[in-house]
PDB file of C-alpha atoms and ligand atoms in Angstrom:
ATOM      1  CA  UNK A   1      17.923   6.131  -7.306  1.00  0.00           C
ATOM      2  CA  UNK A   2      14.892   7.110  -8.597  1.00  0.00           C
ATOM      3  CA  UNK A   3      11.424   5.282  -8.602  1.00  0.00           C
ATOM      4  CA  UNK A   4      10.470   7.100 -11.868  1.00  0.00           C
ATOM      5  CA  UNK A   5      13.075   5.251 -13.800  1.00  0.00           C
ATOM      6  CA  UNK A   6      12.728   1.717 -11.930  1.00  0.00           C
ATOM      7  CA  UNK A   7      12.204  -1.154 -14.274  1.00  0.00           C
ATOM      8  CA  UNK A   8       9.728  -3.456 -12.428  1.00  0.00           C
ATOM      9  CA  UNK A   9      11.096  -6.994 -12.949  1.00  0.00           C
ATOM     10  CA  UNK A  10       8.672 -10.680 -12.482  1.00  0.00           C
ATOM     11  CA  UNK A  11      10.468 -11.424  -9.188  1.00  0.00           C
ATOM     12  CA  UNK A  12       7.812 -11.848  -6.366  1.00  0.00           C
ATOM     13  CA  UNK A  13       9.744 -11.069  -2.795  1.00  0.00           C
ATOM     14  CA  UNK A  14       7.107 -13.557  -0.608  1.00  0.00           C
ATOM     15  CA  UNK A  15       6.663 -12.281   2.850  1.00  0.00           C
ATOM     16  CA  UNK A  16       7.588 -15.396   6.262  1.00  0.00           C
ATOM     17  CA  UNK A  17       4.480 -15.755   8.287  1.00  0.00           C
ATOM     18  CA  UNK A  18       5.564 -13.809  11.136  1.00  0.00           C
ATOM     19  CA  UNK A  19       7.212 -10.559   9.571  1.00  0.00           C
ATOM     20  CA  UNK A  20       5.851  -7.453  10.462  1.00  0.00           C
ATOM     21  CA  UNK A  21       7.162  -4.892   8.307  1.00  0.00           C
ATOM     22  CA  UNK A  22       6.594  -1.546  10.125  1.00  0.00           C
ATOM     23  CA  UNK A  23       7.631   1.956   9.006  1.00  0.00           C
ATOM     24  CA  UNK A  24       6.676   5.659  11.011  1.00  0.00           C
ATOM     25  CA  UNK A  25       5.965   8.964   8.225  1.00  0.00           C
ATOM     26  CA  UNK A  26       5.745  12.730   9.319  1.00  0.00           C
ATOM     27  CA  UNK A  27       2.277  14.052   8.216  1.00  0.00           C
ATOM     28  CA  UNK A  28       3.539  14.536   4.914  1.00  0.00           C
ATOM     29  CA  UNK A  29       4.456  10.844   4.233  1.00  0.00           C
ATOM     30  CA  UNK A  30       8.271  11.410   4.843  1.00  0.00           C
ATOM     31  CA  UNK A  31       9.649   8.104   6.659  1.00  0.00           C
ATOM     32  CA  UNK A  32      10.809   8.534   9.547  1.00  0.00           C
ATOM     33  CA  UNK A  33      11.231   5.428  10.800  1.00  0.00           C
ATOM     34  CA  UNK A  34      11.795   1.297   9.614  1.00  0.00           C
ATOM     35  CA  UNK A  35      12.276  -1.912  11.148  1.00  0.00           C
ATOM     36  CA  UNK A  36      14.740  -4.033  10.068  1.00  0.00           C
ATOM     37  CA  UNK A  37      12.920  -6.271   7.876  1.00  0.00           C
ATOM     38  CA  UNK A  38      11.284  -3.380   5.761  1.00  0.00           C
ATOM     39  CA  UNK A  39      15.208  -2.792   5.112  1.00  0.00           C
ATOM     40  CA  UNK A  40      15.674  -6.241   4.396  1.00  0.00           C
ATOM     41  CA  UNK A  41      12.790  -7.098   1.831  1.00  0.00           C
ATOM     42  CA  UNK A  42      12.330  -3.576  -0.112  1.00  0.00           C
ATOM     43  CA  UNK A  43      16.450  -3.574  -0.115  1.00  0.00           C
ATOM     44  CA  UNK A  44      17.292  -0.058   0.501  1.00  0.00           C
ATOM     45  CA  UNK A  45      19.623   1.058   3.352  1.00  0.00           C
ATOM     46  CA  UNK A  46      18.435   2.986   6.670  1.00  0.00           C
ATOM     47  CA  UNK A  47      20.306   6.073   5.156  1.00  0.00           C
ATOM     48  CA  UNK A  48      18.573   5.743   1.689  1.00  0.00           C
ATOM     49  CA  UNK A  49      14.418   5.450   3.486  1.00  0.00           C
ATOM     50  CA  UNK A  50      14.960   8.075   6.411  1.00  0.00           C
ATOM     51  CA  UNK A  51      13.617  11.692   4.795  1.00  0.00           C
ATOM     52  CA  UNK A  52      12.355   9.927   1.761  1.00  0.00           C
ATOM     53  CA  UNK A  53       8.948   9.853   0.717  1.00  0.00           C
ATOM     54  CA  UNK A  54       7.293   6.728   1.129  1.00  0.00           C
ATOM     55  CA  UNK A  55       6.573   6.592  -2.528  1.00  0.00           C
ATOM     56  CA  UNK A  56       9.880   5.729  -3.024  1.00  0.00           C
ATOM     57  CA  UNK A  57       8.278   1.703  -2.558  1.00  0.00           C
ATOM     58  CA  UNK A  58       5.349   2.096  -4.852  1.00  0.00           C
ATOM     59  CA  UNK A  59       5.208  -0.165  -7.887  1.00  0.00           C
ATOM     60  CA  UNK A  60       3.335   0.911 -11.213  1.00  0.00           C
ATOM     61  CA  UNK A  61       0.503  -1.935 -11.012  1.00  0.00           C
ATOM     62  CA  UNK A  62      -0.897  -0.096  -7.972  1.00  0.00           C
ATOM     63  CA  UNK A  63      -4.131   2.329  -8.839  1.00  0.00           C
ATOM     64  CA  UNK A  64      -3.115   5.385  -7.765  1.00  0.00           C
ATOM     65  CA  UNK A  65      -7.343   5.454  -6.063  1.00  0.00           C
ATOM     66  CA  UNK A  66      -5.882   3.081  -3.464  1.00  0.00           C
ATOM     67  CA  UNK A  67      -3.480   5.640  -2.033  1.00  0.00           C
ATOM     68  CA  UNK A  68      -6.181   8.430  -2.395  1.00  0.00           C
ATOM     69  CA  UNK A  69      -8.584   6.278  -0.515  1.00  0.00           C
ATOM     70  CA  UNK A  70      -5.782   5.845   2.257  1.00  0.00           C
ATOM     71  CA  UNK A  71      -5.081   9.307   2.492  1.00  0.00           C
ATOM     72  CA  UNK A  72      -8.527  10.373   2.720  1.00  0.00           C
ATOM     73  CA  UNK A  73      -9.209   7.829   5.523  1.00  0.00           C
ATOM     74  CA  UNK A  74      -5.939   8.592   7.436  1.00  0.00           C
ATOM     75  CA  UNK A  75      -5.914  12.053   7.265  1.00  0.00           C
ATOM     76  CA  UNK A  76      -9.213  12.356   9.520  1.00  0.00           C
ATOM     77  CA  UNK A  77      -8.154   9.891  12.100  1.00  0.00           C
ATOM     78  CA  UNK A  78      -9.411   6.566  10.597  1.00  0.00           C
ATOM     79  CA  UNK A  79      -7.545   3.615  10.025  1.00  0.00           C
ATOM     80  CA  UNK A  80      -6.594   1.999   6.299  1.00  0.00           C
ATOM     81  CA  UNK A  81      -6.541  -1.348   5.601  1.00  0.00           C
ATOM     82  CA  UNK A  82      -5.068  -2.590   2.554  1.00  0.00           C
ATOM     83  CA  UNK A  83      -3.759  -4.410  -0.214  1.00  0.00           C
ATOM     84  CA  UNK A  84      -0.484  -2.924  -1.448  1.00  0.00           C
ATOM     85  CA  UNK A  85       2.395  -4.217  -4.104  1.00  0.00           C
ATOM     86  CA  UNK A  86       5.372  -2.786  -3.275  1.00  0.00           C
ATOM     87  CA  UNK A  87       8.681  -2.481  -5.455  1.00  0.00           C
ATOM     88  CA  UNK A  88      11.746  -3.330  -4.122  1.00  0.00           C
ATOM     89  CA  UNK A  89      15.236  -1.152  -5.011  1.00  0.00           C
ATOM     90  CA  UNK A  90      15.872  -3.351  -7.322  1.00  0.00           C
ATOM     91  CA  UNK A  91      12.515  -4.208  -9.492  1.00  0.00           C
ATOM     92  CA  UNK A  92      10.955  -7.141  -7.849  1.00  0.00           C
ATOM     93  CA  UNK A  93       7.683  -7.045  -5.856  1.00  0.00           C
ATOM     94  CA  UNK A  94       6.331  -7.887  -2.398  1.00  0.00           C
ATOM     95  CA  UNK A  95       2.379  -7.840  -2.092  1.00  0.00           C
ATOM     96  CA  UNK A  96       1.595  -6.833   1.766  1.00  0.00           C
ATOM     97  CA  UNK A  97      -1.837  -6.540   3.791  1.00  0.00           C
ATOM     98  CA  UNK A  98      -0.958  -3.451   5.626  1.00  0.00           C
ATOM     99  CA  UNK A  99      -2.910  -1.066   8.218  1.00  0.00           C
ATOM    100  CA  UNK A 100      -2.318   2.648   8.245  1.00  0.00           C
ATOM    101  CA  UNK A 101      -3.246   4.455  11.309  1.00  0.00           C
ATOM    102  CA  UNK A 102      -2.537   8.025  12.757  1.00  0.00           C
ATOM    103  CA  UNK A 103      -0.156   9.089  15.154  1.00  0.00           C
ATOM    104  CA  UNK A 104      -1.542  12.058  18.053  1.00  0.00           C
ATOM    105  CA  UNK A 105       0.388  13.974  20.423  1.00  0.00           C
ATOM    106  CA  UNK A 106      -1.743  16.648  22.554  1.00  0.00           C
ATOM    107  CA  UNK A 107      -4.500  15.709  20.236  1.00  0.00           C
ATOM    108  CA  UNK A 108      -3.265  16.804  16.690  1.00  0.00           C
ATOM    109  CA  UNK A 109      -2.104  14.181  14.036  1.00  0.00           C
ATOM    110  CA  UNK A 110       1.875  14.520  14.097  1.00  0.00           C
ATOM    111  CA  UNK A 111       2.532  11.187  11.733  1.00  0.00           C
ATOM    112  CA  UNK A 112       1.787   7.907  10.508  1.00  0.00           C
ATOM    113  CA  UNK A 113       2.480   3.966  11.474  1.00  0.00           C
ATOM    114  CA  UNK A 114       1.990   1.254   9.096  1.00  0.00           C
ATOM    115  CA  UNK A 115       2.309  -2.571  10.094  1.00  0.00           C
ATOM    116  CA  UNK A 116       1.836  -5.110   7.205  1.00  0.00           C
ATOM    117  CA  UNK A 117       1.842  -8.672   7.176  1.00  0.00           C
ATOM    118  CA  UNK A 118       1.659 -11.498   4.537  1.00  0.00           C
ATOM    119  CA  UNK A 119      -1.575 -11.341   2.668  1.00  0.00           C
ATOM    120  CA  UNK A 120      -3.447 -14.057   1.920  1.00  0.00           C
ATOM    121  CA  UNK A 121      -2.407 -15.734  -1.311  1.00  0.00           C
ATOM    122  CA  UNK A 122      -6.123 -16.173  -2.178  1.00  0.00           C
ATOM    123  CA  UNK A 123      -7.029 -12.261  -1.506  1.00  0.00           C
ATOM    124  CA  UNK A 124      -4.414 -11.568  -3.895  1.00  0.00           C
ATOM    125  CA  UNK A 125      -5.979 -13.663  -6.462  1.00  0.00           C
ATOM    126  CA  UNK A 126      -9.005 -11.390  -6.505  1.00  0.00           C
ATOM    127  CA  UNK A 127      -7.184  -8.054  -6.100  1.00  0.00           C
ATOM    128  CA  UNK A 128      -4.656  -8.241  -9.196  1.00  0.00           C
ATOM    129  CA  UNK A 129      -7.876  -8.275 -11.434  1.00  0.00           C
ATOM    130  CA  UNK A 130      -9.293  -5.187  -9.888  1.00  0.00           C
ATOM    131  CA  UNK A 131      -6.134  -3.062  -9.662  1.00  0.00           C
ATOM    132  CA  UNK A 132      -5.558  -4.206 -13.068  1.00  0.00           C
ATOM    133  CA  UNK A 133      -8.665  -2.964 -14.542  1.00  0.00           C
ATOM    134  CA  UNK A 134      -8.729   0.286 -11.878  1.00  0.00           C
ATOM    135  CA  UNK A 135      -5.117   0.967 -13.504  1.00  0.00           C
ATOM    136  CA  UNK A 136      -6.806   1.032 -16.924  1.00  0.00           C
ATOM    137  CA  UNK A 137      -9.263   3.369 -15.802  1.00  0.00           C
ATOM    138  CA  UNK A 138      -6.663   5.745 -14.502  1.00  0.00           C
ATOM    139  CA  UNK A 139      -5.098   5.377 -17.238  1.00  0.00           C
ATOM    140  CA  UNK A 140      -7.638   6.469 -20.073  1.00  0.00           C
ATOM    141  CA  UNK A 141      -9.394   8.259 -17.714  1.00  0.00           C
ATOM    142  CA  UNK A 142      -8.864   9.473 -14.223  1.00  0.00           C
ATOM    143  CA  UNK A 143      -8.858   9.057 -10.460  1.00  0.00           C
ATOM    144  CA  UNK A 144     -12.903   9.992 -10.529  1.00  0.00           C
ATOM    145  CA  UNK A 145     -13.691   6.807 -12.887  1.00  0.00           C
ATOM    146  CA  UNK A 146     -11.698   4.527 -10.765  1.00  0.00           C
ATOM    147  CA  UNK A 147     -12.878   5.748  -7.482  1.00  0.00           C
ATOM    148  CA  UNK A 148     -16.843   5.572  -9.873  1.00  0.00           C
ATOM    149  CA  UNK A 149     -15.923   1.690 -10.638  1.00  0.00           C
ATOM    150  CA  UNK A 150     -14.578   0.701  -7.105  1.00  0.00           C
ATOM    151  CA  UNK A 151     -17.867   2.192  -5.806  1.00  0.00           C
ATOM    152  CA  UNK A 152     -20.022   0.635  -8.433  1.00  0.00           C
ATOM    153  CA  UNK A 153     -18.143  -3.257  -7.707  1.00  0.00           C
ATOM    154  CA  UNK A 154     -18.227  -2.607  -3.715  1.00  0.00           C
ATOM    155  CA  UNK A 155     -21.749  -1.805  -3.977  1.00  0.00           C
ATOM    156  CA  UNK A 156     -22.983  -4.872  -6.322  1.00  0.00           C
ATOM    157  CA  UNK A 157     -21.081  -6.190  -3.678  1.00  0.00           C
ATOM    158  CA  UNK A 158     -23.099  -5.104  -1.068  1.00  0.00           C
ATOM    159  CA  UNK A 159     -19.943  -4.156   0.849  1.00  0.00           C
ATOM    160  CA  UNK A 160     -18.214  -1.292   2.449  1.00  0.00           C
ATOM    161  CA  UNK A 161     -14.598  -1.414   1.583  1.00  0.00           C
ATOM    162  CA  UNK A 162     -13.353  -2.207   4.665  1.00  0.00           C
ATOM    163  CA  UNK A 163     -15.740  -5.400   4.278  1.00  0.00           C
ATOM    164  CA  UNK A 164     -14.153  -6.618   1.519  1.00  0.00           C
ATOM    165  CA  UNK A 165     -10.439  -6.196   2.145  1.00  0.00           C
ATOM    166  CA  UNK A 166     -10.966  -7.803   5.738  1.00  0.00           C
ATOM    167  CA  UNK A 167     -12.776 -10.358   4.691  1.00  0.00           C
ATOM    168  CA  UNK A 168     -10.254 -11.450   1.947  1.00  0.00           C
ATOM    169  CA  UNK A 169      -7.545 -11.006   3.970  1.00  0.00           C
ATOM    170  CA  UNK A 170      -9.678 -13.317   6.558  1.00  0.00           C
ATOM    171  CA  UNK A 171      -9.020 -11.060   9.629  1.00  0.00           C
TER     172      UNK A 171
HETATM  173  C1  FMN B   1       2.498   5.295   7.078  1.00  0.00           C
HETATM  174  C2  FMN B   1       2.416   5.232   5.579  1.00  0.00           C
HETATM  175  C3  FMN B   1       2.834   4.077   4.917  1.00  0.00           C
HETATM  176  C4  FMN B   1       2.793   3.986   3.535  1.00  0.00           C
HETATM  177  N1  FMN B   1       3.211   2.828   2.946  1.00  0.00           N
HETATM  178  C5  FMN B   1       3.250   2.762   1.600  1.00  0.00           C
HETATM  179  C6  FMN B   1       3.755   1.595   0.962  1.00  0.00           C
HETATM  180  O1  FMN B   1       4.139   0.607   1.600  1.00  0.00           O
HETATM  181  N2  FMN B   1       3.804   1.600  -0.399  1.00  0.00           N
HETATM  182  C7  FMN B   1       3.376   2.653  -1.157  1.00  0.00           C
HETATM  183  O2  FMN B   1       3.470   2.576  -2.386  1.00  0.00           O
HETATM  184  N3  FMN B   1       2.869   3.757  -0.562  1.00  0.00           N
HETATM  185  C8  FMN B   1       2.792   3.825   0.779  1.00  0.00           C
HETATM  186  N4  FMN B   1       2.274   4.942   1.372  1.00  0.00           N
HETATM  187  C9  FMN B   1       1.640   5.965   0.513  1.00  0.00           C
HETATM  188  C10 FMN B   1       2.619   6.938  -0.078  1.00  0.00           C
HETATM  189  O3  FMN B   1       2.807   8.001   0.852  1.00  0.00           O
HETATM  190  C11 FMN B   1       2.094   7.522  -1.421  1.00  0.00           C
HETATM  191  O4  FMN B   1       0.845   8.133  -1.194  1.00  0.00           O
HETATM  192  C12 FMN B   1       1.920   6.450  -2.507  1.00  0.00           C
HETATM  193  O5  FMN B   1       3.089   5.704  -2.666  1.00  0.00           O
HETATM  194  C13 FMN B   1       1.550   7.090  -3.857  1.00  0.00           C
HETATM  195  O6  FMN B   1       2.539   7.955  -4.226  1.00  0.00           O
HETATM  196  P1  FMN B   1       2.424   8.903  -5.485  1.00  0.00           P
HETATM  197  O7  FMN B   1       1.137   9.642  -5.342  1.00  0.00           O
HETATM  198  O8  FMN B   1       3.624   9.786  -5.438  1.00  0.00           O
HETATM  199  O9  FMN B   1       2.423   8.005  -6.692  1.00  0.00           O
HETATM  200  C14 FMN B   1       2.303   5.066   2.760  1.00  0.00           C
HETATM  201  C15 FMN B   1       1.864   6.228   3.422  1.00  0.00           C
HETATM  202  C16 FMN B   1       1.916   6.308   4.803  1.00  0.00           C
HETATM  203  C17 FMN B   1       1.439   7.564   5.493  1.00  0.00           C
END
């Protein structure tokens, strides 16, 4: 079972209106917890995503500056909202609208909780061009241009990133 050899089929997984796919991580991004329904759509068993690093979802088409982003904003106590195309155990894809946010006991970050949702169809529209092309930048370049050319379209823009992704997703 690994994610490395994965063949990522056409198959798009589309999320019901009112599934909430949750999942808990230790601070390293190990899950330690999952509802149901994550189960059911990404198609792995309880026993396969506890321990596991939550990578174990990730699909190639994602820019690798989205997770960076997350982690950056996460790791100091800030929420993440996001886009994200997830790969199922078997190949196919689910696109989500997720939020990251911390976990605190006495204070100190212990873990994480995601909650995603269906995305809007018409956000994802917009976003396959720009992780396609932020992909392509990773790809003959590095993290630093794609992070450069997310900056440069937010700010042409005139957005924050936040301000885009919540206003596509129309929240
Ligand atoms: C609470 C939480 C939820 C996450 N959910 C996802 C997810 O649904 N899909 C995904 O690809 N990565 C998710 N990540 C990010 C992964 O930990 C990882 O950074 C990402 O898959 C990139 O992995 P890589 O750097 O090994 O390629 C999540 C992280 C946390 C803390």
């Amino acid at each position: 079972m690994s994610k490395i050899n994965k063949v990522p089929t056409k198959i798009e997984i589309k999320l019901n209106d009112n599934d909430f796919i949750v999942s808990k991580t230790d601070i390293k991004g190990k899950i330690t917890y999952c509802n149901e329904i994550f189960m059911d759509i990404a198609a792995y068993s309880e026993k396969e995503l506890l321990g596991s690093n939550h990578n174990i979802i990730r699909h190639p088409d994602m820019p690798k500056v989205a997770f960076k982003l997350a982690w950056d904003l996460i790791s100091k106590g800030d929420e993440f909202f996001g886009f994200v195309k997830n790969m199922t155990k078997n190949g196919d894809f689910y696109w989500v609208f997720t939020n990251i946010t911390a976990d605190y006991i006495d204070g100190k970050i212990v873990g994480y909780t995601s909650v995603r949702r269906k995305p809007n169809s018409n956000a994802i529209k917009t976003i396959i061009p720009i992780y396609k092309k932020l992909v392509e930048i990773e790809q003959n370049g590095g993290m630093k241009e794609s992070g450069s050319f997310l900056f440069k379209f937010l700010e042409e823009k005139g957005l924050s990133y936040d301000e885009l992704i919540l206003s596509l997703q129309g929240a």
